[in-house]
GROMACS .gro file of C-alpha atoms in nm:
model
  266
    1MET     CA    1  -2.068   3.182   6.558
    2SER     CA    2  -2.411   3.334   6.617
    3ALA     CA    3  -2.697   3.272   6.377
    4PRO     CA    4  -2.713   3.641   6.273
    5GLU     CA    5  -2.340   3.644   6.199
    6ALA     CA    6  -2.367   3.326   5.989
    7ALA     CA    7  -2.669   3.469   5.807
    8LYS     CA    8  -2.480   3.791   5.728
    9ALA     CA    9  -2.196   3.605   5.556
   10ALA     CA   10  -2.444   3.373   5.384
   11ASP     CA   11  -2.636   3.676   5.254
   12VAL     CA   12  -2.322   3.815   5.089
   13LEU     CA   13  -2.254   3.486   4.910
   14ALA     CA   14  -2.618   3.436   4.813
   15GLU     CA   15  -2.638   3.783   4.661
   16ALA     CA   16  -2.320   3.719   4.461
   17ALA     CA   17  -2.469   3.394   4.331
   18ARG     CA   18  -2.798   3.562   4.245
   19THR     CA   19  -2.646   3.857   4.061
   20LYS     CA   20  -2.350   3.666   3.914
   21THR     CA   21  -2.130   3.941   4.054
   22ALA     CA   22  -1.834   3.826   4.262
   23CYS     CA   23  -1.806   3.961   4.615
   24PRO     CA   24  -1.508   4.039   4.839
   25PRO     CA   25  -1.376   3.754   5.055
   26VAL     CA   26  -1.605   3.669   5.346
   27ARG     CA   27  -1.319   3.575   5.578
   28SER     CA   28  -1.335   3.925   5.726
   29LEU     CA   29  -1.677   3.828   5.865
   30LEU     CA   30  -1.542   3.516   6.038
   31ALA     CA   31  -1.265   3.450   6.284
   32GLU     CA   32  -0.938   3.367   6.111
   33GLY     CA   33  -0.918   2.998   6.029
   34ASP     CA   34  -1.257   2.925   6.187
   35VAL     CA   35  -1.363   2.638   5.963
   36GLU     CA   36  -1.648   2.536   6.193
   37SER     CA   37  -1.810   2.878   6.153
   38ALA     CA   38  -1.751   2.860   5.777
   39TYR     CA   39  -1.952   2.538   5.766
   40ALA     CA   40  -2.226   2.714   5.964
   41VAL     CA   41  -2.241   2.975   5.687
   42GLN     CA   42  -2.251   2.701   5.424
   43ARG     CA   43  -2.540   2.530   5.603
   44VAL     CA   44  -2.745   2.851   5.602
   45ASN     CA   45  -2.745   2.868   5.223
   46VAL     CA   46  -2.790   2.490   5.183
   47GLU     CA   47  -3.097   2.503   5.409
   48ARG     CA   48  -3.227   2.804   5.217
   49GLY     CA   49  -3.191   2.604   4.897
   50VAL     CA   50  -3.389   2.313   5.039
   51VAL     CA   51  -3.665   2.546   5.157
   52ALA     CA   52  -3.676   2.696   4.807
   53GLY     CA   53  -3.735   2.349   4.660
   54ARG     CA   54  -3.384   2.246   4.555
   55ARG     CA   55  -3.314   1.872   4.594
   56ILE     CA   56  -2.993   1.749   4.755
   57VAL     CA   57  -2.839   1.462   4.552
   58GLY     CA   58  -2.500   1.420   4.715
   59ARG     CA   59  -2.176   1.577   4.831
   60LYS     CA   60  -1.847   1.688   4.684
   61ILE     CA   61  -1.505   1.663   4.840
   62GLY     CA   62  -1.269   1.948   4.764
   63LEU     CA   63  -0.901   2.016   4.804
   64THR     CA   64  -0.791   1.652   4.786
   65SER     CA   65  -0.520   1.691   4.522
   66PRO     CA   66  -0.182   1.827   4.633
   67ALA     CA   67  -0.170   2.020   4.306
   68VAL     CA   68  -0.503   2.190   4.379
   69GLN     CA   69  -0.403   2.256   4.739
   70VAL     CA   70  -0.092   2.432   4.610
   71GLN     CA   71  -0.303   2.633   4.364
   72LEU     CA   72  -0.531   2.755   4.644
   73GLY     CA   73  -0.279   2.771   4.926
   74VAL     CA   74  -0.461   2.532   5.161
   75GLY     CA   75  -0.367   2.204   5.324
   76GLN     CA   76  -0.683   2.012   5.410
   77PRO     CA   77  -0.991   1.877   5.230
   78ASP     CA   78  -1.337   2.023   5.259
   79PHE     CA   79  -1.687   1.932   5.143
   80GLY     CA   80  -1.994   2.089   4.989
   81THR     CA   81  -2.348   1.993   4.892
   82LEU     CA   82  -2.465   1.887   4.544
   83PHE     CA   83  -2.814   1.981   4.428
   84ALA     CA   84  -3.000   1.824   4.137
   85ASP     CA   85  -3.005   2.154   3.949
   86MET     CA   86  -2.624   2.152   3.944
   87ALA     CA   87  -2.611   1.843   3.721
   88VAL     CA   88  -2.522   1.897   3.355
   89PRO     CA   89  -2.588   1.610   3.109
   90GLU     CA   90  -2.283   1.433   2.969
   91GLY     CA   91  -2.182   1.620   2.655
   92GLY     CA   92  -2.406   1.910   2.755
   93VAL     CA   93  -2.353   2.283   2.725
   94VAL     CA   94  -2.305   2.529   3.010
   95LEU     CA   95  -2.471   2.851   2.897
   96PRO     CA   96  -2.287   3.183   2.930
   97GLY     CA   97  -2.366   3.372   3.249
   98ARG     CA   98  -2.464   3.064   3.446
   99LEU     CA   99  -2.144   3.084   3.651
  100ILE     CA  100  -1.910   3.366   3.751
  101GLN     CA  101  -1.553   3.237   3.704
  102PRO     CA  102  -1.566   2.865   3.625
  103LYS     CA  103  -1.282   2.616   3.634
  104VAL     CA  104  -1.294   2.246   3.549
  105GLU     CA  105  -1.142   1.944   3.719
  106ALA     CA  106  -1.171   1.570   3.657
  107GLU     CA  107  -1.257   1.322   3.927
  108VAL     CA  108  -1.407   0.987   4.018
  109ALA     CA  109  -1.774   0.988   4.119
  110LEU     CA  110  -1.923   0.719   4.341
  111VAL     CA  111  -2.296   0.655   4.355
  112LEU     CA  112  -2.404   0.487   4.678
  113GLY     CA  113  -2.643   0.197   4.709
  114ALA     CA  114  -2.642   0.195   5.090
  115ASP     CA  115  -2.607   0.440   5.379
  116LEU     CA  116  -2.270   0.513   5.542
  117PRO     CA  117  -2.373   0.598   5.900
  118HIS     CA  118  -2.054   0.524   6.095
  119ARG     CA  119  -1.808   0.780   6.230
  120ASP     CA  120  -1.531   0.522   6.193
  121CYS     CA  121  -1.606   0.438   5.831
  122THR     CA  122  -1.360   0.207   5.655
  123VAL     CA  123  -1.261   0.150   5.293
  124ALA     CA  124  -1.448  -0.181   5.309
  125ASP     CA  125  -1.762   0.005   5.418
  126VAL     CA  126  -1.734   0.242   5.122
  127ILE     CA  127  -1.678  -0.039   4.871
  128ARG     CA  128  -1.978  -0.234   5.005
  129ALA     CA  129  -2.196   0.076   4.996
  130THR     CA  130  -2.095   0.184   4.644
  131ASP     CA  131  -2.335   0.084   4.368
  132PHE     CA  132  -2.116   0.209   4.080
  133ALA     CA  133  -1.843   0.453   3.983
  134LEU     CA  134  -1.839   0.707   3.699
  135PRO     CA  135  -1.593   0.950   3.546
  136ALA     CA  136  -1.692   1.305   3.634
  137LEU     CA  137  -1.613   1.666   3.563
  138GLU     CA  138  -1.668   1.913   3.840
  139ILE     CA  139  -1.713   2.271   3.725
  140VAL     CA  140  -1.608   2.469   4.027
  141ASP     CA  141  -1.696   2.834   4.072
  142SER     CA  142  -1.626   3.097   4.334
  143ARG     CA  143  -1.853   3.374   4.442
  144ILE     CA  144  -1.536   3.542   4.577
  145ALA     CA  145  -1.376   3.791   4.338
  146GLY     CA  146  -1.060   3.670   4.168
  147TRP     CA  147  -1.064   3.336   4.350
  148ASP     CA  148  -0.905   3.523   4.643
  149ILE     CA  149  -0.990   3.248   4.888
  150THR     CA  150  -0.869   3.082   5.204
  151ILE     CA  151  -1.009   2.759   5.346
  152VAL     CA  152  -1.268   2.968   5.535
  153ASP     CA  153  -1.389   3.142   5.218
  154THR     CA  154  -1.425   2.826   5.013
  155VAL     CA  155  -1.599   2.629   5.289
  156ALA     CA  156  -1.850   2.909   5.347
  157ASP     CA  157  -1.905   2.921   4.969
  158ASN     CA  158  -2.024   2.558   4.955
  159ALA     CA  159  -1.669   2.442   4.882
  160SER     CA  160  -1.665   2.656   4.566
  161SER     CA  161  -1.927   2.433   4.408
  162GLY     CA  162  -2.070   2.514   4.068
  163LEU     CA  163  -2.195   2.234   3.845
  164PHE     CA  164  -2.104   1.872   3.776
  165VAL     CA  165  -2.112   1.629   3.484
  166LEU     CA  166  -2.130   1.251   3.521
  167GLY     CA  167  -2.025   1.002   3.255
  168GLY     CA  168  -2.299   0.778   3.129
  169THR     CA  169  -2.155   0.428   3.171
  170PRO     CA  170  -2.163   0.302   3.530
  171VAL     CA  171  -1.885   0.067   3.641
  172PRO     CA  172  -1.936  -0.166   3.940
  173PRO     CA  173  -1.669  -0.127   4.211
  174ALA     CA  174  -1.569  -0.495   4.220
  175GLY     CA  175  -1.224  -0.529   4.071
  176LEU     CA  176  -1.169  -0.155   4.017
  177ASP     CA  177  -0.830  -0.015   4.117
  178LEU     CA  178  -0.936   0.342   4.183
  179ARG     CA  179  -0.601   0.433   4.332
  180GLY     CA  180  -0.433   0.329   4.008
  181VAL     CA  181  -0.659   0.505   3.758
  182ARG     CA  182  -0.494   0.752   3.524
  183MET     CA  183  -0.664   1.074   3.419
  184THR     CA  184  -0.604   1.307   3.127
  185MET     CA  185  -0.819   1.614   3.072
  186THR     CA  186  -0.812   1.817   2.752
  187ARG     CA  187  -0.949   2.157   2.657
  188ASP     CA  188  -1.027   2.178   2.284
  189GLY     CA  189  -0.809   1.871   2.235
  190GLU     CA  190  -0.505   2.007   2.418
  191PRO     CA  191  -0.398   1.844   2.748
  192VAL     CA  192  -0.451   2.077   3.045
  193SER     CA  193  -0.447   1.838   3.342
  194GLU     CA  194  -0.338   1.489   3.430
  195GLY     CA  195  -0.303   1.278   3.739
  196THR     CA  196  -0.383   0.947   3.904
  197GLY     CA  197  -0.619   0.814   4.165
  198ALA     CA  198  -0.333   0.823   4.414
  199ASP     CA  199  -0.323   1.202   4.376
  200CYS     CA  200  -0.663   1.225   4.549
  201LEU     CA  201  -0.582   1.179   4.920
  202GLY     CA  202  -0.391   0.866   4.826
  203GLY     CA  203  -0.698   0.727   4.647
  204PRO     CA  204  -1.064   0.820   4.588
  205LEU     CA  205  -1.179   0.561   4.840
  206ASN     CA  206  -0.969   0.731   5.110
  207ALA     CA  207  -1.139   1.059   5.024
  208ALA     CA  208  -1.482   0.894   5.049
  209VAL     CA  209  -1.390   0.745   5.389
  210TRP     CA  210  -1.292   1.091   5.513
  211LEU     CA  211  -1.621   1.239   5.391
  212ALA     CA  212  -1.838   0.957   5.525
  213SER     CA  213  -1.673   0.968   5.868
  214THR     CA  214  -1.688   1.348   5.883
  215LEU     CA  215  -2.056   1.368   5.788
  216ALA     CA  216  -2.154   1.083   6.021
  217GLY     CA  217  -1.979   1.267   6.302
  218MET     CA  218  -2.190   1.574   6.222
  219GLY     CA  219  -2.512   1.371   6.233
  220ASP     CA  220  -2.576   1.409   5.859
  221PRO     CA  221  -2.442   1.087   5.704
  222LEU     CA  222  -2.417   0.989   5.341
  223ARG     CA  223  -2.728   0.802   5.223
  224ALA     CA  224  -2.815   0.545   4.958
  225GLY     CA  225  -2.851   0.718   4.623
  226ASP     CA  226  -2.605   0.995   4.703
  227VAL     CA  227  -2.353   1.104   4.441
  228VAL     CA  228  -2.007   1.154   4.589
  229LEU     CA  229  -1.755   1.355   4.391
  230THR     CA  230  -1.436   1.228   4.548
  231GLY     CA  231  -1.202   1.513   4.452
  232ALA     CA  232  -0.974   1.630   4.176
  233LEU     CA  233  -0.719   1.394   4.026
  234GLY     CA  234  -0.514   1.684   3.892
  235PRO     CA  235  -0.502   2.062   3.859
  236MET     CA  236  -0.812   2.252   3.757
  237ALA     CA  237  -0.827   2.451   3.433
  238VAL     CA  238  -0.996   2.783   3.359
  239ALA     CA  239  -1.306   2.757   3.136
  240SER     CA  240  -1.399   3.023   2.879
  241PRO     CA  241  -1.691   3.052   2.635
  242GLY     CA  242  -1.647   2.811   2.347
  243ASP     CA  243  -1.423   2.567   2.536
  244ARG     CA  244  -1.483   2.192   2.517
  245PHE     CA  245  -1.345   1.974   2.795
  246GLU     CA  246  -1.300   1.599   2.790
  247ALA     CA  247  -1.163   1.381   3.069
  248ARG     CA  248  -1.053   1.023   3.017
  249ILE     CA  249  -1.010   0.811   3.326
  250SER     CA  250  -0.871   0.461   3.282
  251GLN     CA  251  -1.110   0.180   3.383
  252LEU     CA  252  -1.401   0.428   3.386
  253GLY     CA  253  -1.419   0.589   3.042
  254ARG     CA  254  -1.467   0.950   2.938
  255VAL     CA  255  -1.690   1.248   3.010
  256THR     CA  256  -1.729   1.576   2.820
  257VAL     CA  257  -1.883   1.920   2.855
  258GLU     CA  258  -1.891   2.238   2.647
  259PHE     CA  259  -1.915   2.604   2.741
  260GLY     CA  260  -2.152   2.800   2.524
  261MET     CA  261  -2.072   3.122   2.342
  262GLU     CA  262  -2.249   3.452   2.398
  263GLY     CA  263  -2.586   3.434   2.224
  264ASP     CA  264  -2.632   3.061   2.288
  265HIS     CA  265  -2.967   2.986   2.451
  266THR     CA  266  -2.999   2.607   2.427
   0.00000   0.00000   0.00000
């Protein structure tokens, strides 16, 4: 894909993000199923963000849960970039108008204490490199109208990234059974999603291995200090103004976020 072609698709997504007005799918601007070109589009807007002063703090893995893959009609994981200004404090409020069409999913976050530079990364490498784990909520969003996305659309759109919330009690990896964790997510006290660590590519560590190996192969490896959102443990749920979400993940604790009502400013 040429640089002007990538920039054209990136411009469409950037304008949608700026105006908070969803755009048509961008797959018409890319060859069908051309994931490599979709990542080129993603990189354009990531690099623009860095130039504008945004700070990269990690990566997210998407489309790891079979339930989410069914929801979106895709069959492979993807990744996107996390910026510091996407972080919402635990228990914080997402103000109206900040996102276009948010949905929430619960996942395991890993915070790295060492680099992961190898293309043939192993589970042992990930465990050694992980400083601590946290429960997390990812608030996904799509700049594409009606979530009418294919793998190409979501990859180009920074893997449908929006915001993220990390729990406040870090848990060292030693002795954790991340494959066996159980997750329940509620919206206003009513269960809306549940799953286990095994529902995330067979385990969050497997997802992290995939990401680390993929990024190392692209010459942009995971680094010490990076936050890694390892992927949804269950289906995502639509968020509306006034909703309060809480996820409980066994061995890791809980994490909450609220969505503000119209007129809220703090």
